[in-house]
Amino acid sequence: MPERERLGARIAAQRERLRAQSRLRTRRTVARRDGVRAEVDGRWLLNFCGNDYLGLAQHFQVGNALQDAAAREGVGGGASHLVCGHHAHHAALEREVADWLQVPRALLLGSGYAANLAVLQALLGEGDVCVQDRLNHASLIDAARLAGCRLRRYPHADPEGALRQLRAAPGGAAVLATDGVFSMDGDLAPLRALALAAHAQHALLYVDDAHGIGVLGPEGRGSVAAARLDRLARPLQLVTLGKALGGYGAIVAGDEDLIEHLAGTARPYVYTTALPPALAAAALAAVRLARREHWRRERLQALIARLRAGAARHGFDLLPSETPIQPLVCGDDATALAWSQALEAAGFWVAAIRPPTVPEGRARLRIALSAAHADAEVDALVEALAAARDRLAPAAGPRA
C-alpha cells in the first residue's frame, strides 16, 4: 500500500517551485492611505494598482455615512438576511441600485466572488451548461464547477465561439457568462453579439460588471448600458461595491423572478451573515455620488488618454483598453517583477501580474488609474517607466 503523501512536504515543494518561477506571492501591508498615496513599509508610494477608479473610497460623504450608520446601528449584520439580518440600509441600497440600472430588482451579497457562486449554483446543476469566455474571472470558473454543470469555454471575446459552444450542448438550462470589462486586459466583452447568441440558444446572459460599473455607460451604469442592452436584452448583471464605488460587497440586479429565486435559494446568500448595515449606508452614498458626478468619469477618460499618449511617445505599446485598466505586457515573470521593483524604487506602486492570473508568457504591469490621480502624477509614472526601461532593458521594452 503506498505511503500517504504529507501535506507539509507538498506545500514546501510547491513554494520552492513558485519561487523558482518568480511566482511566489507576498502581501504588502498598507499603514495609511491618503487618496492615491499609500504608506507601505514606512515609505509613501503613488498607487497605480488599486481599483478605486472614481476616487470614492475616502470621500467624506461616504465616510460620514459609514460612521453615522455604525454609531446608530453597530458594526455587525446580526444574522443572515432571511433570519433577522436584513436592515433598512440594505433595502435602500438595493432599491437605489435597481433604479440606477433601470431593472426591477437587486440583491445585496457579501462580495463579488460570493455573488458569482450564488448565481451559478442557484441557476444551474447537473445536465445544464455554463458557457464562458476563456479570460473570465476565477470566481465565474469556480462557480460553474461548484454548480456541477458542464463548463464550456470559448476563445476570448469570440461571440461565434460562444454560439458554437451553446449549440454543442443541447438540453438542460444554459447560462452564457462573461466579464463586462476583463480585469487583466481592460478590454470590453462584445455584449451585443453575445446577447444575440444567448437569445438564439435560449440561454441567460450573465454579465460580471465588476470593472465596468461606475466607469462606463450613461450615469456610470456599466458595460451593459454602454452596449445599450437595456433594450436589446436584459441580462443578469453583477455590480461590485469595492472597486469604482470604493466600498465592499456586491449586488446582483435583474428581473424580479430571477432575483426572488436567488434570495430564496442561493447558498452564499441564504447561509451567511448579512453585510454590516453601515457598509450598505456607505455604498448607498457612493452610488449616489457616482450617478450624479459625471465629472469623475470625464476626468478618468482624460487621464486614460494622457497615459496612453505619453506611453506611445516613449515607444510603449499598451494593450488596447478604453478603461482605467492599462496593461503593459512584459513577457516573462522575472521581467515583470523587475519592472515593478524598479518603479517602486522610484516611488510608484504598480503590481506585477503573473500566471496563473494571466496566460503563460503574458506577465505584465497592470496600471490602474483613478479620477483622483493628477496629470503630473500620470506624467511622472510614464517618465519612470521610460527610465526603468533604459536601465533594465536598453535594447527593448515590454511588448504587447
mmCIF file of C-alpha atoms in Angstrom:
data_model
loop_
_atom_site.group_PDB
_atom_site.id
_atom_site.type_symbol
_atom_site.label_atom_id
_atom_site.label_comp_id
_atom_site.label_asym_id
_atom_site.label_seq_id
_atom_site.Cartn_x
_atom_site.Cartn_y
_atom_site.Cartn_z
ATOM 1 C CA MET A 1 0.000 0.000 0.000
ATOM 2 C CA PRO A 2 1.567 3.342 -0.985
ATOM 3 C CA GLU A 3 2.579 5.696 1.784
ATOM 4 C CA ARG A 4 0.296 8.710 2.212
ATOM 5 C CA GLU A 5 1.758 11.963 0.933
ATOM 6 C CA ARG A 6 2.433 14.523 3.636
ATOM 7 C CA LEU A 7 0.799 17.894 3.043
ATOM 8 C CA GLY A 8 3.701 19.760 4.615
ATOM 9 C CA ALA A 9 6.137 18.296 2.106
ATOM 10 C CA ARG A 10 3.794 19.048 -0.779
ATOM 11 C CA ILE A 11 3.359 22.656 0.328
ATOM 12 C CA ALA A 12 7.118 23.152 0.730
ATOM 13 C CA ALA A 13 7.796 21.742 -2.738
ATOM 14 C CA GLN A 14 5.138 23.928 -4.293
ATOM 15 C CA ARG A 15 6.525 27.005 -2.567
ATOM 16 C CA GLU A 16 10.023 26.321 -3.904
ATOM 17 C CA ARG A 17 8.628 25.752 -7.395
ATOM 18 C CA LEU A 18 6.794 29.084 -7.304
ATOM 19 C CA ARG A 19 9.913 30.833 -6.014
ATOM 20 C CA ALA A 20 11.995 29.411 -8.871
ATOM 21 C CA GLN A 21 9.372 30.611 -11.373
ATOM 22 C CA SER A 22 9.248 34.136 -9.863
ATOM 23 C CA ARG A 23 5.593 33.449 -8.958
ATOM 24 C CA LEU A 24 5.712 33.468 -5.171
ATOM 25 C CA ARG A 25 3.055 35.920 -3.994
ATOM 26 C CA THR A 26 3.600 38.125 -0.977
ATOM 27 C CA ARG A 27 1.325 40.515 0.874
ATOM 28 C CA ARG A 28 2.203 44.160 1.345
ATOM 29 C CA THR A 29 0.839 45.959 4.387
ATOM 30 C CA VAL A 30 -0.584 49.444 3.926
ATOM 31 C CA ALA A 31 -0.138 51.504 7.082
ATOM 32 C CA ARG A 32 -2.027 54.579 5.882
ATOM 33 C CA ARG A 33 -3.787 55.883 2.785
ATOM 34 C CA ASP A 34 -4.120 59.446 1.574
ATOM 35 C CA GLY A 35 -6.046 59.482 -1.694
ATOM 36 C CA VAL A 36 -3.842 57.819 -4.303
ATOM 37 C CA ARG A 37 -0.870 57.723 -1.921
ATOM 38 C CA ALA A 38 -0.201 54.735 0.332
ATOM 39 C CA GLU A 39 2.369 54.228 3.078
ATOM 40 C CA VAL A 40 3.992 50.813 2.613
ATOM 41 C CA ASP A 41 6.898 49.601 4.740
ATOM 42 C CA GLY A 42 7.440 53.105 6.062
ATOM 43 C CA ARG A 43 7.536 54.720 2.613
ATOM 44 C CA TRP A 44 4.877 56.676 0.732
ATOM 45 C CA LEU A 45 4.141 55.419 -2.791
ATOM 46 C CA LEU A 46 1.864 56.676 -5.558
ATOM 47 C CA ASN A 47 -0.646 53.883 -6.023
ATOM 48 C CA PHE A 48 -1.263 52.862 -9.634
ATOM 49 C CA CYS A 49 -2.555 49.343 -8.971
ATOM 50 C CA GLY A 50 -5.779 49.840 -6.990
ATOM 51 C CA ASN A 51 -9.382 49.701 -8.196
ATOM 52 C CA ASP A 52 -10.708 52.952 -6.661
ATOM 53 C CA TYR A 53 -11.464 54.207 -10.159
ATOM 54 C CA LEU A 54 -13.708 57.137 -9.184
ATOM 55 C CA GLY A 55 -11.751 58.171 -6.089
ATOM 56 C CA LEU A 56 -14.692 57.482 -3.754
ATOM 57 C CA ALA A 57 -13.044 55.193 -1.192
ATOM 58 C CA GLN A 58 -12.075 58.109 1.050
ATOM 59 C CA HIS A 59 -14.755 60.593 0.018
ATOM 60 C CA PHE A 60 -16.023 62.467 3.079
ATOM 61 C CA GLN A 61 -19.698 61.823 2.298
ATOM 62 C CA VAL A 62 -19.079 58.081 2.014
ATOM 63 C CA GLY A 63 -17.037 58.023 5.210
ATOM 64 C CA ASN A 64 -19.609 60.096 7.072
ATOM 65 C CA ALA A 65 -22.399 57.731 6.001
ATOM 66 C CA LEU A 66 -20.378 54.780 7.310
ATOM 67 C CA GLN A 67 -19.632 56.423 10.655
ATOM 68 C CA ASP A 68 -23.164 57.703 11.206
ATOM 69 C CA ALA A 69 -24.726 54.323 10.483
ATOM 70 C CA ALA A 70 -22.189 52.466 12.633
ATOM 71 C CA ALA A 71 -22.846 54.853 15.527
ATOM 72 C CA ARG A 72 -26.586 54.150 15.321
ATOM 73 C CA GLU A 73 -26.707 50.507 14.235
ATOM 74 C CA GLY A 74 -23.440 48.992 15.453
ATOM 75 C CA VAL A 75 -20.888 47.127 13.373
ATOM 76 C CA GLY A 76 -22.449 43.752 12.564
ATOM 77 C CA GLY A 77 -25.251 42.446 10.387
ATOM 78 C CA GLY A 78 -26.550 40.323 13.256
ATOM 79 C CA ALA A 79 -27.787 37.345 11.236
ATOM 80 C CA SER A 80 -28.470 36.180 7.701
ATOM 81 C CA HIS A 81 -30.880 38.223 5.599
ATOM 82 C CA LEU A 82 -33.627 35.588 5.823
ATOM 83 C CA VAL A 83 -33.465 35.332 9.613
ATOM 84 C CA CYS A 84 -33.278 38.850 11.077
ATOM 85 C CA GLY A 85 -30.285 40.485 9.368
ATOM 86 C CA HIS A 86 -31.996 42.358 6.534
ATOM 87 C CA HIS A 87 -31.763 46.022 7.516
ATOM 88 C CA ALA A 88 -33.398 49.136 6.093
ATOM 89 C CA HIS A 89 -29.956 50.249 4.852
ATOM 90 C CA HIS A 90 -29.685 47.021 2.834
ATOM 91 C CA ALA A 91 -33.137 47.538 1.355
ATOM 92 C CA ALA A 92 -32.428 51.177 0.490
ATOM 93 C CA LEU A 93 -29.206 50.247 -1.286
ATOM 94 C CA GLU A 94 -30.936 47.526 -3.305
ATOM 95 C CA ARG A 95 -33.689 49.932 -4.384
ATOM 96 C CA GLU A 96 -31.169 52.619 -5.370
ATOM 97 C CA VAL A 97 -29.099 50.240 -7.492
ATOM 98 C CA ALA A 98 -32.189 48.795 -9.187
ATOM 99 C CA ASP A 99 -33.326 52.323 -10.033
ATOM 100 C CA TRP A 100 -29.835 53.245 -11.226
ATOM 101 C CA LEU A 101 -29.565 50.229 -13.527
ATOM 102 C CA GLN A 102 -33.210 50.537 -14.631
ATOM 103 C CA VAL A 103 -34.089 46.980 -13.643
ATOM 104 C CA PRO A 104 -36.919 45.677 -11.441
ATOM 105 C CA ARG A 105 -34.882 44.379 -8.529
ATOM 106 C CA ALA A 106 -31.439 43.976 -6.947
ATOM 107 C CA LEU A 107 -29.964 41.699 -4.276
ATOM 108 C CA LEU A 108 -27.078 42.562 -1.931
ATOM 109 C CA LEU A 109 -24.403 39.944 -1.202
ATOM 110 C CA GLY A 110 -21.140 39.889 0.718
ATOM 111 C CA SER A 111 -18.675 40.024 -2.196
ATOM 112 C CA GLY A 112 -18.392 39.680 -5.933
ATOM 113 C CA TYR A 113 -16.866 36.232 -5.519
ATOM 114 C CA ALA A 114 -19.774 35.096 -3.336
ATOM 115 C CA ALA A 115 -22.261 36.634 -5.754
ATOM 116 C CA ASN A 116 -20.913 34.666 -8.708
ATOM 117 C CA LEU A 117 -21.017 31.460 -6.672
ATOM 118 C CA ALA A 118 -24.577 32.313 -5.652
ATOM 119 C CA VAL A 119 -25.852 32.972 -9.162
ATOM 120 C CA LEU A 120 -24.497 29.928 -10.943
ATOM 121 C CA GLN A 121 -25.170 27.480 -8.116
ATOM 122 C CA ALA A 122 -28.753 28.683 -7.762
ATOM 123 C CA LEU A 123 -29.486 28.546 -11.504
ATOM 124 C CA LEU A 124 -27.548 25.553 -12.798
ATOM 125 C CA GLY A 125 -26.961 21.906 -11.916
ATOM 126 C CA GLU A 126 -26.220 18.530 -13.403
ATOM 127 C CA GLY A 127 -27.343 18.359 -17.037
ATOM 128 C CA ASP A 128 -27.090 22.121 -17.539
ATOM 129 C CA VAL A 129 -24.301 24.094 -19.219
ATOM 130 C CA CYS A 130 -22.404 27.295 -18.488
ATOM 131 C CA VAL A 131 -20.556 28.793 -21.454
ATOM 132 C CA GLN A 132 -17.835 31.267 -20.521
ATOM 133 C CA ASP A 133 -15.147 33.495 -22.013
ATOM 134 C CA ARG A 134 -11.707 31.956 -21.552
ATOM 135 C CA LEU A 135 -10.466 35.061 -19.716
ATOM 136 C CA ASN A 136 -13.354 35.273 -17.248
ATOM 137 C CA HIS A 137 -12.617 35.965 -13.601
ATOM 138 C CA ALA A 138 -11.712 32.931 -11.490
ATOM 139 C CA SER A 139 -14.904 33.255 -9.450
ATOM 140 C CA LEU A 140 -17.050 32.534 -12.512
ATOM 141 C CA ILE A 141 -14.987 29.453 -13.347
ATOM 142 C CA ASP A 142 -15.167 28.206 -9.753
ATOM 143 C CA ALA A 143 -18.900 28.905 -9.618
ATOM 144 C CA ALA A 144 -19.630 26.742 -12.651
ATOM 145 C CA ARG A 145 -17.507 23.900 -11.328
ATOM 146 C CA LEU A 146 -19.201 24.003 -7.931
ATOM 147 C CA ALA A 147 -22.641 24.116 -9.563
ATOM 148 C CA GLY A 148 -21.986 20.700 -11.081
ATOM 149 C CA CYS A 149 -22.963 21.771 -14.593
ATOM 150 C CA ARG A 150 -20.961 21.331 -17.758
ATOM 151 C CA LEU A 151 -18.442 24.151 -18.193
ATOM 152 C CA ARG A 152 -17.575 25.141 -21.760
ATOM 153 C CA ARG A 153 -15.156 27.966 -22.564
ATOM 154 C CA TYR A 154 -14.823 29.884 -25.800
ATOM 155 C CA PRO A 155 -11.896 31.931 -27.186
ATOM 156 C CA HIS A 156 -11.626 35.379 -25.676
ATOM 157 C CA ALA A 157 -14.215 37.889 -26.916
ATOM 158 C CA ASP A 158 -15.452 35.473 -29.604
ATOM 159 C CA PRO A 159 -19.278 35.513 -29.816
ATOM 160 C CA GLU A 160 -19.283 32.958 -32.628
ATOM 161 C CA GLY A 161 -17.262 30.663 -30.377
ATOM 162 C CA ALA A 162 -19.841 31.183 -27.628
ATOM 163 C CA LEU A 163 -22.638 30.322 -30.052
ATOM 164 C CA ARG A 164 -20.836 27.139 -31.141
ATOM 165 C CA GLN A 165 -20.402 26.036 -27.535
ATOM 166 C CA LEU A 166 -24.075 26.641 -26.780
ATOM 167 C CA ARG A 167 -25.142 24.680 -29.857
ATOM 168 C CA ALA A 168 -22.818 21.821 -28.899
ATOM 169 C CA ALA A 169 -24.510 21.424 -25.512
ATOM 170 C CA PRO A 170 -28.250 20.919 -26.149
ATOM 171 C CA GLY A 171 -30.631 20.007 -23.394
ATOM 172 C CA GLY A 172 -30.910 21.414 -19.909
ATOM 173 C CA ALA A 173 -30.683 25.072 -18.972
ATOM 174 C CA ALA A 174 -27.887 27.321 -20.221
ATOM 175 C CA VAL A 175 -26.109 30.421 -18.937
ATOM 176 C CA LEU A 176 -23.692 32.460 -21.050
ATOM 177 C CA ALA A 177 -21.409 34.213 -18.545
ATOM 178 C CA THR A 178 -18.831 36.886 -19.277
ATOM 179 C CA ASP A 179 -16.900 39.668 -17.632
ATOM 180 C CA GLY A 180 -18.105 43.061 -18.854
ATOM 181 C CA VAL A 181 -14.602 44.510 -18.562
ATOM 182 C CA PHE A 182 -11.792 41.977 -18.343
ATOM 183 C CA SER A 183 -9.804 42.685 -15.219
ATOM 184 C CA MET A 184 -6.327 41.908 -16.543
ATOM 185 C CA ASP A 185 -6.635 43.161 -20.143
ATOM 186 C CA GLY A 186 -9.011 46.084 -19.626
ATOM 187 C CA ASP A 187 -10.954 45.352 -22.801
ATOM 188 C CA LEU A 188 -14.735 45.086 -23.153
ATOM 189 C CA ALA A 189 -16.774 41.993 -23.923
ATOM 190 C CA PRO A 190 -18.769 42.106 -27.209
ATOM 191 C CA LEU A 191 -22.019 42.189 -25.248
ATOM 192 C CA ARG A 192 -24.438 42.903 -28.086
ATOM 193 C CA ALA A 193 -23.204 39.926 -30.110
ATOM 194 C CA LEU A 194 -23.163 37.736 -27.001
ATOM 195 C CA ALA A 195 -26.740 38.796 -26.203
ATOM 196 C CA LEU A 196 -27.817 37.685 -29.676
ATOM 197 C CA ALA A 197 -26.054 34.337 -29.258
ATOM 198 C CA ALA A 198 -27.706 33.805 -25.881
ATOM 199 C CA HIS A 199 -31.137 34.745 -27.253
ATOM 200 C CA ALA A 200 -30.764 32.398 -30.227
ATOM 201 C CA GLN A 201 -29.948 29.490 -27.907
ATOM 202 C CA HIS A 202 -32.460 30.322 -25.140
ATOM 203 C CA ALA A 203 -29.629 30.972 -22.682
ATOM 204 C CA LEU A 204 -29.471 33.529 -19.896
ATOM 205 C CA LEU A 205 -26.752 36.150 -20.366
ATOM 206 C CA TYR A 206 -24.946 36.928 -17.084
ATOM 207 C CA VAL A 207 -22.506 39.854 -17.035
ATOM 208 C CA ASP A 208 -19.960 40.254 -14.248
ATOM 209 C CA ASP A 209 -19.546 44.026 -14.459
ATOM 210 C CA ALA A 210 -17.108 44.408 -11.568
ATOM 211 C CA HIS A 211 -14.790 46.721 -13.508
ATOM 212 C CA GLY A 212 -17.387 48.451 -15.685
ATOM 213 C CA ILE A 213 -19.890 49.717 -13.155
ATOM 214 C CA GLY A 214 -19.409 53.366 -12.261
ATOM 215 C CA VAL A 215 -16.935 53.817 -15.105
ATOM 216 C CA LEU A 216 -18.814 53.096 -18.341
ATOM 217 C CA GLY A 217 -22.188 53.951 -19.797
ATOM 218 C CA PRO A 218 -24.712 56.712 -19.061
ATOM 219 C CA GLU A 219 -24.682 57.643 -15.366
ATOM 220 C CA GLY A 220 -21.930 55.040 -14.949
ATOM 221 C CA ARG A 221 -24.401 52.162 -15.289
ATOM 222 C CA GLY A 222 -21.635 49.972 -16.676
ATOM 223 C CA SER A 223 -20.828 47.902 -19.725
ATOM 224 C CA VAL A 224 -24.403 46.636 -20.114
ATOM 225 C CA ALA A 225 -25.752 50.181 -20.512
ATOM 226 C CA ALA A 226 -22.763 51.174 -22.660
ATOM 227 C CA ALA A 227 -23.683 48.334 -25.042
ATOM 228 C CA ARG A 228 -27.347 49.506 -24.988
ATOM 229 C CA LEU A 229 -28.541 46.091 -23.865
ATOM 230 C CA ASP A 230 -31.359 47.537 -21.820
ATOM 231 C CA ARG A 231 -33.495 47.483 -24.988
ATOM 232 C CA LEU A 232 -31.913 44.590 -26.859
ATOM 233 C CA ALA A 233 -31.943 42.198 -23.897
ATOM 234 C CA ARG A 234 -31.924 42.383 -20.131
ATOM 235 C CA PRO A 235 -29.046 40.285 -18.795
ATOM 236 C CA LEU A 236 -28.432 39.478 -15.180
ATOM 237 C CA GLN A 237 -25.733 41.890 -14.029
ATOM 238 C CA LEU A 238 -23.217 41.802 -11.195
ATOM 239 C CA VAL A 239 -22.283 45.112 -9.557
ATOM 240 C CA THR A 240 -19.350 45.101 -7.164
ATOM 241 C CA LEU A 241 -19.204 47.783 -4.487
ATOM 242 C CA GLY A 242 -15.471 47.507 -3.811
ATOM 243 C CA LYS A 243 -13.987 48.949 -6.988
ATOM 244 C CA ALA A 244 -15.283 52.160 -8.603
ATOM 245 C CA LEU A 245 -17.726 52.579 -5.696
ATOM 246 C CA GLY A 246 -14.933 52.371 -3.137
ATOM 247 C CA GLY A 247 -16.624 50.133 -0.545
ATOM 248 C CA TYR A 248 -17.305 46.452 -0.031
ATOM 249 C CA GLY A 249 -19.918 43.935 -1.122
ATOM 250 C CA ALA A 250 -21.762 43.172 -4.347
ATOM 251 C CA ILE A 251 -25.212 43.345 -5.883
ATOM 252 C CA VAL A 252 -26.894 41.150 -8.481
ATOM 253 C CA ALA A 253 -29.526 43.028 -10.487
ATOM 254 C CA GLY A 254 -32.118 41.899 -12.993
ATOM 255 C CA ASP A 255 -35.630 40.559 -13.433
ATOM 256 C CA GLU A 256 -37.919 40.154 -10.439
ATOM 257 C CA ASP A 257 -38.355 36.390 -10.727
ATOM 258 C CA LEU A 258 -34.633 35.724 -11.036
ATOM 259 C CA ILE A 259 -33.732 37.876 -8.046
ATOM 260 C CA GLU A 260 -36.518 36.360 -5.939
ATOM 261 C CA HIS A 261 -35.220 32.901 -6.786
ATOM 262 C CA LEU A 262 -31.665 33.857 -5.775
ATOM 263 C CA ALA A 263 -32.855 35.387 -2.497
ATOM 264 C CA GLY A 264 -34.573 32.160 -1.508
ATOM 265 C CA THR A 265 -32.167 29.506 -2.804
ATOM 266 C CA ALA A 266 -28.616 30.834 -3.361
ATOM 267 C CA ARG A 267 -26.487 29.214 -0.684
ATOM 268 C CA PRO A 268 -23.895 32.041 -0.391
ATOM 269 C CA TYR A 269 -26.836 34.370 0.336
ATOM 270 C CA VAL A 270 -29.040 32.167 2.497
ATOM 271 C CA TYR A 271 -26.329 30.740 4.743
ATOM 272 C CA THR A 272 -24.188 33.756 5.607
ATOM 273 C CA THR A 273 -24.416 36.804 7.843
ATOM 274 C CA ALA A 274 -25.690 39.955 6.150
ATOM 275 C CA LEU A 275 -23.262 42.707 5.258
ATOM 276 C CA PRO A 276 -22.938 45.262 8.115
ATOM 277 C CA PRO A 277 -25.642 47.915 7.654
ATOM 278 C CA ALA A 278 -23.023 50.669 7.925
ATOM 279 C CA LEU A 279 -21.251 49.346 4.822
ATOM 280 C CA ALA A 280 -24.553 49.388 2.951
ATOM 281 C CA ALA A 281 -25.106 53.008 4.036
ATOM 282 C CA ALA A 282 -21.636 53.927 2.764
ATOM 283 C CA ALA A 283 -22.274 52.136 -0.540
ATOM 284 C CA LEU A 284 -25.567 53.993 -0.940
ATOM 285 C CA ALA A 285 -23.750 57.323 -0.570
ATOM 286 C CA ALA A 286 -21.145 56.201 -3.123
ATOM 287 C CA VAL A 287 -23.771 55.102 -5.651
ATOM 288 C CA ARG A 288 -25.495 58.473 -5.424
ATOM 289 C CA LEU A 289 -22.197 60.285 -5.967
ATOM 290 C CA ALA A 290 -21.323 58.054 -8.921
ATOM 291 C CA ARG A 291 -24.715 58.698 -10.517
ATOM 292 C CA ARG A 292 -24.618 62.477 -10.361
ATOM 293 C CA GLU A 293 -20.933 63.446 -10.505
ATOM 294 C CA HIS A 294 -20.282 62.863 -14.189
ATOM 295 C CA TRP A 295 -17.029 64.802 -13.989
ATOM 296 C CA ARG A 296 -15.386 61.807 -12.323
ATOM 297 C CA ARG A 297 -15.841 59.663 -15.438
ATOM 298 C CA GLU A 298 -14.812 62.555 -17.674
ATOM 299 C CA ARG A 299 -11.693 63.063 -15.583
ATOM 300 C CA LEU A 300 -10.891 59.371 -15.753
ATOM 301 C CA GLN A 301 -11.183 59.317 -19.536
ATOM 302 C CA ALA A 302 -8.855 62.321 -19.790
ATOM 303 C CA LEU A 303 -6.254 60.545 -17.642
ATOM 304 C CA ILE A 304 -6.539 57.368 -19.714
ATOM 305 C CA ALA A 305 -5.890 59.363 -22.899
ATOM 306 C CA ARG A 306 -2.985 61.171 -21.230
ATOM 307 C CA LEU A 307 -1.328 57.938 -20.088
ATOM 308 C CA ARG A 308 -1.715 56.268 -23.471
ATOM 309 C CA ALA A 309 -0.386 59.284 -25.351
ATOM 310 C CA GLY A 310 2.615 59.561 -23.046
ATOM 311 C CA ALA A 311 3.340 55.850 -23.262
ATOM 312 C CA ALA A 312 3.167 55.968 -27.067
ATOM 313 C CA ARG A 313 5.618 58.893 -27.185
ATOM 314 C CA HIS A 314 8.118 56.759 -25.264
ATOM 315 C CA GLY A 315 7.597 53.737 -27.501
ATOM 316 C CA PHE A 316 5.457 51.668 -25.120
ATOM 317 C CA ASP A 317 2.663 49.558 -26.572
ATOM 318 C CA LEU A 318 -0.148 49.253 -24.033
ATOM 319 C CA LEU A 319 -2.863 46.678 -24.625
ATOM 320 C CA PRO A 320 -5.977 48.142 -26.294
ATOM 321 C CA SER A 321 -8.203 49.437 -23.478
ATOM 322 C CA GLU A 322 -10.640 52.309 -23.010
ATOM 323 C CA THR A 323 -10.926 51.610 -19.289
ATOM 324 C CA PRO A 324 -8.839 52.534 -16.216
ATOM 325 C CA ILE A 325 -7.049 49.176 -16.580
ATOM 326 C CA GLN A 326 -3.996 49.819 -18.765
ATOM 327 C CA PRO A 327 -1.774 46.717 -19.037
ATOM 328 C CA LEU A 328 1.844 46.774 -20.204
ATOM 329 C CA VAL A 329 2.864 43.240 -21.144
ATOM 330 C CA CYS A 330 6.427 42.331 -20.149
ATOM 331 C CA GLY A 331 6.545 38.670 -21.190
ATOM 332 C CA ASP A 332 8.301 36.542 -18.608
ATOM 333 C CA ASP A 333 7.597 36.668 -14.892
ATOM 334 C CA ALA A 334 11.061 37.784 -13.787
ATOM 335 C CA THR A 335 10.947 40.791 -16.133
ATOM 336 C CA ALA A 336 7.562 41.889 -14.826
ATOM 337 C CA LEU A 337 8.841 41.676 -11.248
ATOM 338 C CA ALA A 338 11.983 43.625 -12.104
ATOM 339 C CA TRP A 339 9.939 46.404 -13.703
ATOM 340 C CA SER A 340 7.588 46.560 -10.738
ATOM 341 C CA GLN A 341 10.515 46.777 -8.325
ATOM 342 C CA ALA A 342 12.197 49.495 -10.373
ATOM 343 C CA LEU A 343 9.011 51.565 -10.319
ATOM 344 C CA GLU A 344 8.651 51.102 -6.578
ATOM 345 C CA ALA A 345 12.215 52.331 -6.077
ATOM 346 C CA ALA A 346 11.131 55.457 -7.973
ATOM 347 C CA GLY A 347 8.058 55.890 -5.735
ATOM 348 C CA PHE A 348 5.321 54.186 -7.796
ATOM 349 C CA TRP A 349 3.277 51.142 -6.808
ATOM 350 C CA VAL A 350 2.391 49.104 -9.906
ATOM 351 C CA ALA A 351 1.745 45.414 -9.366
ATOM 352 C CA ALA A 352 3.363 42.698 -11.477
ATOM 353 C CA ILE A 353 0.653 40.270 -12.595
ATOM 354 C CA ARG A 354 1.882 36.765 -13.391
ATOM 355 C CA PRO A 355 0.405 33.376 -14.325
ATOM 356 C CA PRO A 356 -1.929 31.751 -13.482
ATOM 357 C CA THR A 357 -3.779 35.089 -13.214
ATOM 358 C CA VAL A 358 -2.746 35.798 -16.822
ATOM 359 C CA PRO A 359 -1.708 33.342 -19.578
ATOM 360 C CA GLU A 360 1.799 31.927 -19.787
ATOM 361 C CA GLY A 361 4.264 34.350 -21.348
ATOM 362 C CA ARG A 362 1.925 37.311 -20.727
ATOM 363 C CA ALA A 363 3.137 38.604 -17.349
ATOM 364 C CA ARG A 364 2.508 42.315 -17.122
ATOM 365 C CA LEU A 365 2.354 45.547 -15.247
ATOM 366 C CA ARG A 366 -1.318 46.266 -14.576
ATOM 367 C CA ILE A 367 -1.511 50.056 -14.435
ATOM 368 C CA ALA A 368 -4.788 51.201 -12.868
ATOM 369 C CA LEU A 369 -5.938 54.819 -12.950
ATOM 370 C CA SER A 370 -8.198 56.763 -10.622
ATOM 371 C CA ALA A 371 -10.037 60.026 -11.092
ATOM 372 C CA ALA A 372 -8.066 61.143 -8.031
ATOM 373 C CA HIS A 373 -4.742 61.000 -9.891
ATOM 374 C CA ALA A 374 -3.246 64.311 -11.011
ATOM 375 C CA ASP A 375 -1.950 64.970 -14.527
ATOM 376 C CA ALA A 376 1.561 65.433 -13.149
ATOM 377 C CA GLU A 377 1.400 62.069 -11.387
ATOM 378 C CA VAL A 378 0.488 60.267 -14.601
ATOM 379 C CA ASP A 379 3.270 62.101 -16.465
ATOM 380 C CA ALA A 380 5.738 61.146 -13.740
ATOM 381 C CA LEU A 381 4.737 57.494 -13.997
ATOM 382 C CA VAL A 382 5.404 57.499 -17.737
ATOM 383 C CA GLU A 383 8.828 59.066 -17.202
ATOM 384 C CA ALA A 384 9.615 56.488 -14.511
ATOM 385 C CA LEU A 385 8.642 53.689 -16.917
ATOM 386 C CA ALA A 386 10.984 55.077 -19.557
ATOM 387 C CA ALA A 387 13.819 55.400 -17.050
ATOM 388 C CA ALA A 388 13.291 51.837 -15.845
ATOM 389 C CA ARG A 389 13.314 50.542 -19.422
ATOM 390 C CA ASP A 390 16.586 52.304 -20.191
ATOM 391 C CA ARG A 391 18.159 50.900 -17.046
ATOM 392 C CA LEU A 392 16.823 47.327 -17.175
ATOM 393 C CA ALA A 393 16.449 46.561 -20.875
ATOM 394 C CA PRO A 394 18.282 49.069 -23.086
ATOM 395 C CA ALA A 395 17.647 47.066 -26.248
ATOM 396 C CA ALA A 396 13.888 46.661 -25.925
ATOM 397 C CA GLY A 397 10.987 47.497 -23.689
ATOM 398 C CA PRO A 398 7.922 45.442 -22.850
ATOM 399 C CA ARG A 399 5.907 44.144 -25.764
ATOM 400 C CA ALA A 400 2.182 43.866 -26.345
#
